[in-house]
mmCIF file of C-alpha atoms and ligand atoms in Angstrom:
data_model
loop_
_atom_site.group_PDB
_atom_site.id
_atom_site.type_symbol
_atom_site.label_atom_id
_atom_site.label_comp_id
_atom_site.label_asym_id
_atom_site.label_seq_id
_atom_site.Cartn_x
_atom_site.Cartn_y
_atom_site.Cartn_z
ATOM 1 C CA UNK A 1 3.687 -30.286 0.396
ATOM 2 C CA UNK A 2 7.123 -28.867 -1.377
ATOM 3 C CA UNK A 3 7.864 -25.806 -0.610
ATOM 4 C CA UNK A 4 10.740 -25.268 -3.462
ATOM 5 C CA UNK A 5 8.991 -23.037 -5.181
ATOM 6 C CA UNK A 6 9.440 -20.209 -2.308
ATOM 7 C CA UNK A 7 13.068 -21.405 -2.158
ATOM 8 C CA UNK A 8 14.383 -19.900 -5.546
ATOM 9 C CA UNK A 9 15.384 -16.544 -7.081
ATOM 10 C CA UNK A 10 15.134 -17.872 -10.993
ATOM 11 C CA UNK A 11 12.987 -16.170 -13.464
ATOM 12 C CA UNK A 12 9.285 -17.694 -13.224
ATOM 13 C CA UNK A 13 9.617 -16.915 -9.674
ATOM 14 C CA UNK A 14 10.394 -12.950 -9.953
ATOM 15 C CA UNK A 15 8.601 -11.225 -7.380
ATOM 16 C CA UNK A 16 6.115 -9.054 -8.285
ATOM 17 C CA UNK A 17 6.019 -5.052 -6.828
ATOM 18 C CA UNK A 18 4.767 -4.368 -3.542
ATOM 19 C CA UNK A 19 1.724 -5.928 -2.509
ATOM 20 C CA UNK A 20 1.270 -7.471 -5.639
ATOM 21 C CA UNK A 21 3.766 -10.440 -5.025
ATOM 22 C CA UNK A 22 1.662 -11.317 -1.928
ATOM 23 C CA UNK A 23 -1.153 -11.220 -4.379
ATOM 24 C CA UNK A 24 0.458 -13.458 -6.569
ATOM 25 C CA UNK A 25 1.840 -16.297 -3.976
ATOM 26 C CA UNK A 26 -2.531 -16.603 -3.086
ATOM 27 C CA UNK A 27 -2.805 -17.063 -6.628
ATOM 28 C CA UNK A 28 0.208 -19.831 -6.756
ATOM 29 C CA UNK A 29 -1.545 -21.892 -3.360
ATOM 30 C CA UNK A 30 -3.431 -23.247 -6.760
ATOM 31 C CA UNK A 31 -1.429 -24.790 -9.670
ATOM 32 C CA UNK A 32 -0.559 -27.691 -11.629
ATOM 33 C CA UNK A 33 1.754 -29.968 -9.902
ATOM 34 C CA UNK A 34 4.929 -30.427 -11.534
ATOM 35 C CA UNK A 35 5.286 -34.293 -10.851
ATOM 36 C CA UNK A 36 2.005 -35.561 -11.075
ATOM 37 C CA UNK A 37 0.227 -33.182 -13.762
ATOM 38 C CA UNK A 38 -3.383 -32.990 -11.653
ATOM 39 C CA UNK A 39 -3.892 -29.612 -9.810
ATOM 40 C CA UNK A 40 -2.671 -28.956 -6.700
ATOM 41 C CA UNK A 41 -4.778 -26.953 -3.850
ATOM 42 C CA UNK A 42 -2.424 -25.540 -0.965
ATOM 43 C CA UNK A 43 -5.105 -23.695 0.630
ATOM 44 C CA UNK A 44 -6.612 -25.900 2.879
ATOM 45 C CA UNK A 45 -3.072 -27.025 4.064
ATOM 46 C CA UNK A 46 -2.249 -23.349 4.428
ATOM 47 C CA UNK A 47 -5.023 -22.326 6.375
ATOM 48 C CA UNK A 48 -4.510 -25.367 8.830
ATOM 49 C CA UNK A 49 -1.029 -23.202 9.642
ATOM 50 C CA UNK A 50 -1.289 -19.547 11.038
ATOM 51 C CA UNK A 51 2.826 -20.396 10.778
ATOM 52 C CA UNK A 52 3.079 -21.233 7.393
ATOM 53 C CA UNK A 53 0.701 -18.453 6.408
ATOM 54 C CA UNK A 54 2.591 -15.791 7.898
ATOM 55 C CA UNK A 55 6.011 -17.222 6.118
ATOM 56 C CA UNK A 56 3.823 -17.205 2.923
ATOM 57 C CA UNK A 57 2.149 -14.118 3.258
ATOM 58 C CA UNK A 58 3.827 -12.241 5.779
ATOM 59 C CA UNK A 59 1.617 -9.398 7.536
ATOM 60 C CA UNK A 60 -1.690 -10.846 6.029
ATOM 61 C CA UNK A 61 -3.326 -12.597 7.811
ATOM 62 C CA UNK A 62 -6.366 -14.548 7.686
ATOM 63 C CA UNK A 63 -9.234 -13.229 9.697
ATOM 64 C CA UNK A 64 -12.616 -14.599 10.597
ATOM 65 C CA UNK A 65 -14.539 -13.531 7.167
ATOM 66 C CA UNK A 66 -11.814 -15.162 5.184
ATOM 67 C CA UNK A 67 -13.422 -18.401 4.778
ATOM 68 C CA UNK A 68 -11.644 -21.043 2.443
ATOM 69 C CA UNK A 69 -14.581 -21.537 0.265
ATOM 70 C CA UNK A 70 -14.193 -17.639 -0.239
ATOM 71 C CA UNK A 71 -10.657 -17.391 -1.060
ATOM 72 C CA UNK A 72 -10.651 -20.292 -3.553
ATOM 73 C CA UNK A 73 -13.414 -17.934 -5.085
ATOM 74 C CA UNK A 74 -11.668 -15.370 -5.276
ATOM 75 C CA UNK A 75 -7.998 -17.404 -6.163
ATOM 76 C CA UNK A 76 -9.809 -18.772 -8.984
ATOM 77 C CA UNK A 77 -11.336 -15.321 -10.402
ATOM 78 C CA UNK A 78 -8.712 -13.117 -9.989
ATOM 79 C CA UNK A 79 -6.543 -16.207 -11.950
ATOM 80 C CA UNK A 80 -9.799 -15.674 -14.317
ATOM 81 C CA UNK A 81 -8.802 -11.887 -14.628
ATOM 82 C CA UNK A 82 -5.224 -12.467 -15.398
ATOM 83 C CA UNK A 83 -4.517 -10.814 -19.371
ATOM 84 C CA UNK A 84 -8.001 -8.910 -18.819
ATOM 85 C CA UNK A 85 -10.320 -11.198 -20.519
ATOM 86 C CA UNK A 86 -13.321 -9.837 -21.472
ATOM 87 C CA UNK A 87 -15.644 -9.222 -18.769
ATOM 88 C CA UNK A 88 -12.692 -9.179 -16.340
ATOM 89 C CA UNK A 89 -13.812 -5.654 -15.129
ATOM 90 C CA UNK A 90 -16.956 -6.938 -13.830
ATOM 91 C CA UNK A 91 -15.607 -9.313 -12.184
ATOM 92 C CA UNK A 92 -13.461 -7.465 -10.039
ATOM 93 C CA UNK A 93 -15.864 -5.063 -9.629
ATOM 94 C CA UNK A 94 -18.322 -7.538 -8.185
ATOM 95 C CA UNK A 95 -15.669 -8.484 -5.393
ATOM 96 C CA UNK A 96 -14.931 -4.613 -4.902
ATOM 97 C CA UNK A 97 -18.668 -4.337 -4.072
ATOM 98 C CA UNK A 98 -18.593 -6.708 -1.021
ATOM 99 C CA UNK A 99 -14.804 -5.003 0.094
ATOM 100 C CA UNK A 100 -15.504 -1.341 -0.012
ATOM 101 C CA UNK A 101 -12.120 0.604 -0.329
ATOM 102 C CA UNK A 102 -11.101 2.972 1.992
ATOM 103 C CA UNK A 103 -9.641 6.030 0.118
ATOM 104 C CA UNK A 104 -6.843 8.664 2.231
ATOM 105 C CA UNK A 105 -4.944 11.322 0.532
ATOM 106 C CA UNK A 106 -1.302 10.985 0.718
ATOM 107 C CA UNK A 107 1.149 14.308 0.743
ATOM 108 C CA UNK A 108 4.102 15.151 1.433
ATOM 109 C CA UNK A 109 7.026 17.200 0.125
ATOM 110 C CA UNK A 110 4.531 19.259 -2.144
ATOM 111 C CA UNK A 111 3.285 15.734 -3.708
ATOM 112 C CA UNK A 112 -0.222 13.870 -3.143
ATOM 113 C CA UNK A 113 -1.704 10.733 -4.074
ATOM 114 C CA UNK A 114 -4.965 8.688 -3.190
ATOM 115 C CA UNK A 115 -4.233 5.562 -1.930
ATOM 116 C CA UNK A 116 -6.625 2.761 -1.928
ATOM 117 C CA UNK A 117 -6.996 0.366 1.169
ATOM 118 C CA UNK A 118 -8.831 -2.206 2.474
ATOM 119 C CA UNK A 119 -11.970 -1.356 4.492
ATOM 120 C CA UNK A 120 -11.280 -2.248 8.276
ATOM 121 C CA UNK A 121 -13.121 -5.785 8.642
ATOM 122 C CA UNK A 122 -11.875 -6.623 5.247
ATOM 123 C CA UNK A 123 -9.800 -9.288 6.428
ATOM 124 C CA UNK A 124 -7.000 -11.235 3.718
ATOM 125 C CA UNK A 125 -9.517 -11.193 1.019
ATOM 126 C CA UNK A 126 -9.826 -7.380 1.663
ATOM 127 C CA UNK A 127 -6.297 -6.637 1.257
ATOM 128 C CA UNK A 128 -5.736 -9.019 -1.691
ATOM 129 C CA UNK A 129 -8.388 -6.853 -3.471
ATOM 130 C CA UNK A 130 -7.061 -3.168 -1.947
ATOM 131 C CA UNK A 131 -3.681 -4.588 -3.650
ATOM 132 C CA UNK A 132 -5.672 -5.406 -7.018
ATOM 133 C CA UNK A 133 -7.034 -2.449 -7.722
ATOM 134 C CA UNK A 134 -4.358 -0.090 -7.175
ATOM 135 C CA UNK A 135 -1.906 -2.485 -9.107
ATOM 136 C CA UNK A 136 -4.795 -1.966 -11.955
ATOM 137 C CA UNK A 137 -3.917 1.915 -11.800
ATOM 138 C CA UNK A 138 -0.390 1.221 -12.200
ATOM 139 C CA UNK A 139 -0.316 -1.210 -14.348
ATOM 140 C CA UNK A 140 1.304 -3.833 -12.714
ATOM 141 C CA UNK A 141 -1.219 -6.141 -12.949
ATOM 142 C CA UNK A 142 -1.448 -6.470 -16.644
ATOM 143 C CA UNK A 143 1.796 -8.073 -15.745
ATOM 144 C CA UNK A 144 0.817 -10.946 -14.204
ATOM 145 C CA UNK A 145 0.194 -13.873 -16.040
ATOM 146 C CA UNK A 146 -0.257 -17.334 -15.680
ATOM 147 C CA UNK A 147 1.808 -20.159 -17.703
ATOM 148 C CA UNK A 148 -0.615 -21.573 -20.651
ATOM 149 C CA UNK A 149 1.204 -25.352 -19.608
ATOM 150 C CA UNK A 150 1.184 -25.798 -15.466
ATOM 151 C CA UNK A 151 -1.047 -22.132 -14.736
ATOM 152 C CA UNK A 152 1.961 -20.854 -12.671
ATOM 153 C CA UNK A 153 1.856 -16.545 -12.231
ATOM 154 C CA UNK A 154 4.690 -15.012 -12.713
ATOM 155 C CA UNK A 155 5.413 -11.513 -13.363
ATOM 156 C CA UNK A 156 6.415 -10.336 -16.612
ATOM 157 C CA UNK A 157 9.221 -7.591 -15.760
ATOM 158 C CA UNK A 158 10.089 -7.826 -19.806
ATOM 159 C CA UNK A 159 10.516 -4.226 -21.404
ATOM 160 C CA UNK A 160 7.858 -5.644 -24.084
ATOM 161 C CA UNK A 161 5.542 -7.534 -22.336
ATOM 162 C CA UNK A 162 5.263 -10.423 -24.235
ATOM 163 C CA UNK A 163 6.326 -13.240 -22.061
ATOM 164 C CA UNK A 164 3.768 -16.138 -22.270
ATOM 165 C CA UNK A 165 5.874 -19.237 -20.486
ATOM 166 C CA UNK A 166 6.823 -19.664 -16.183
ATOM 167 C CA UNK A 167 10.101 -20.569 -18.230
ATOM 168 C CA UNK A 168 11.904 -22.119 -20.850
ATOM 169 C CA UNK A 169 14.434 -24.254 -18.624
ATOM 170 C CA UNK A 170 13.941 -26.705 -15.764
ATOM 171 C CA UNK A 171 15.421 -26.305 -13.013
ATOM 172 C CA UNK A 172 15.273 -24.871 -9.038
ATOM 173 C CA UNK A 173 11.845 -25.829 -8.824
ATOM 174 C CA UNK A 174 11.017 -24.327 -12.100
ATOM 175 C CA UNK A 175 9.457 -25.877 -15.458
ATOM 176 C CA UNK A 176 10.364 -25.691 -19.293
ATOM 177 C CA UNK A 177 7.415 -25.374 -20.194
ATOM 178 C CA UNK A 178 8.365 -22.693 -23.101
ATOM 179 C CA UNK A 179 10.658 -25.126 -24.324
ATOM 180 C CA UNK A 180 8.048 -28.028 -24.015
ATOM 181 C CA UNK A 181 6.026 -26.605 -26.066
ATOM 182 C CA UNK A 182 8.246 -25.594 -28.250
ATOM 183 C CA UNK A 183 9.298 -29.186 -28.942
ATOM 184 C CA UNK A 184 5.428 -30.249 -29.077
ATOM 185 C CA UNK A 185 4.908 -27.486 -31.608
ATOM 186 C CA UNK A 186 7.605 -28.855 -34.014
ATOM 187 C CA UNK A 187 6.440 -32.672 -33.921
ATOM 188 C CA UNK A 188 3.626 -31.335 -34.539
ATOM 189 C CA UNK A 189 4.356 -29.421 -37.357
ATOM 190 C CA UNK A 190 6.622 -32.814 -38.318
ATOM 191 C CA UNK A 191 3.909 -35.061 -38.175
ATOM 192 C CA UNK A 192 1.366 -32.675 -40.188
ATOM 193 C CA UNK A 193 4.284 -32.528 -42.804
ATOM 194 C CA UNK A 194 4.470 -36.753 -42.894
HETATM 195 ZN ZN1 LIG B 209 4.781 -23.273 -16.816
#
């Protein structure tokens, strides 16, 4: 299994804040392969590794309630969530259920915050969801999106929000599949206009 991906600093591949880009390299162990168009499953190769899923998801580790059938569960509803669908609320509060949060106050210099964590059995699925949820309260999340053409998250750091495409030019790993479908777009359009 390639491992370019995880190699590059270009665009599609910004990291997301925090947690979040740990968040978003689970979602990425499922995509469409670049060479041969069918989708790709890393997890069960991952999960084979402890050593190649600490490099991919350093300091969260898999524990004993993290069980593969789970996480591709979970991969493929928090991908579900992704632009806040409707219903995508419930869904993440259905996984919440099962992974109570921990909630501790936060101060210091005069300034305090609740902070959200994982419960202590929660395990990788745990912390994926702590890491969820208060990316929801910031924000963040609504910036994660996944590319229409091979289902790749990125993170949308634009000031406007609007990016819908991993990228518009190949390269490093990466896909054009903006320009793609630009091109498909205007045959289209070409062949309407025959
Ligand atoms: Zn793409």
């Amino acid at each position: 299994m390639k491992e370019s991906r995880w190699n590059s600093e270009a665009s599609w591949n910004t990291p997301a804040p925090g947690e979040l880009e740990l968040v978003r390299r689970f979602l990425n162990t499922w995509r469409i392969d670049d060479s041969t168009r069918q989708p790709a499953d890393e997890l069960p190769w991952l999960l084979s590794d402890r050593r190649v899923w600490e490099e991919r998801c350093p300091g969260w580790p898999v524990g004993g309630g993290d069980a593969e059938e789970l996480l591709a569960r979970l991969r493929e509803d928090l991908r579900g969530a992704l632009g806040a669908p409707e219903g995508w609320a419930e869904v993440l509060n259905g996984w919440l259920g099962g992974y109570p949060l921990v909630a501790r106050v936060v101060g210091e210099d005069g300034e305090a915050s609740v902070r959200y964590e994982p419960g202590p059995e929660a395990g990788f699925a745990g912390r994926v969801l702590a890491a969820v949820a208060r990316s929801v309260e910031d924000g963040t999340f609504f910036r994660l999106k996944a590319c229409p053409d091979c289902r790749w998250v990125f993170y949308d750091k634009s000031r406007s929000k609007t990016r819908v495409w991993c990228g518009m030019y190949a390269g490093e790993g990466g896909r054009a599949c903006g320009t793609i479908s630009k091109v498909r777009r205007y045959r289209q359009r070409h062949k309407a206009g025959e």
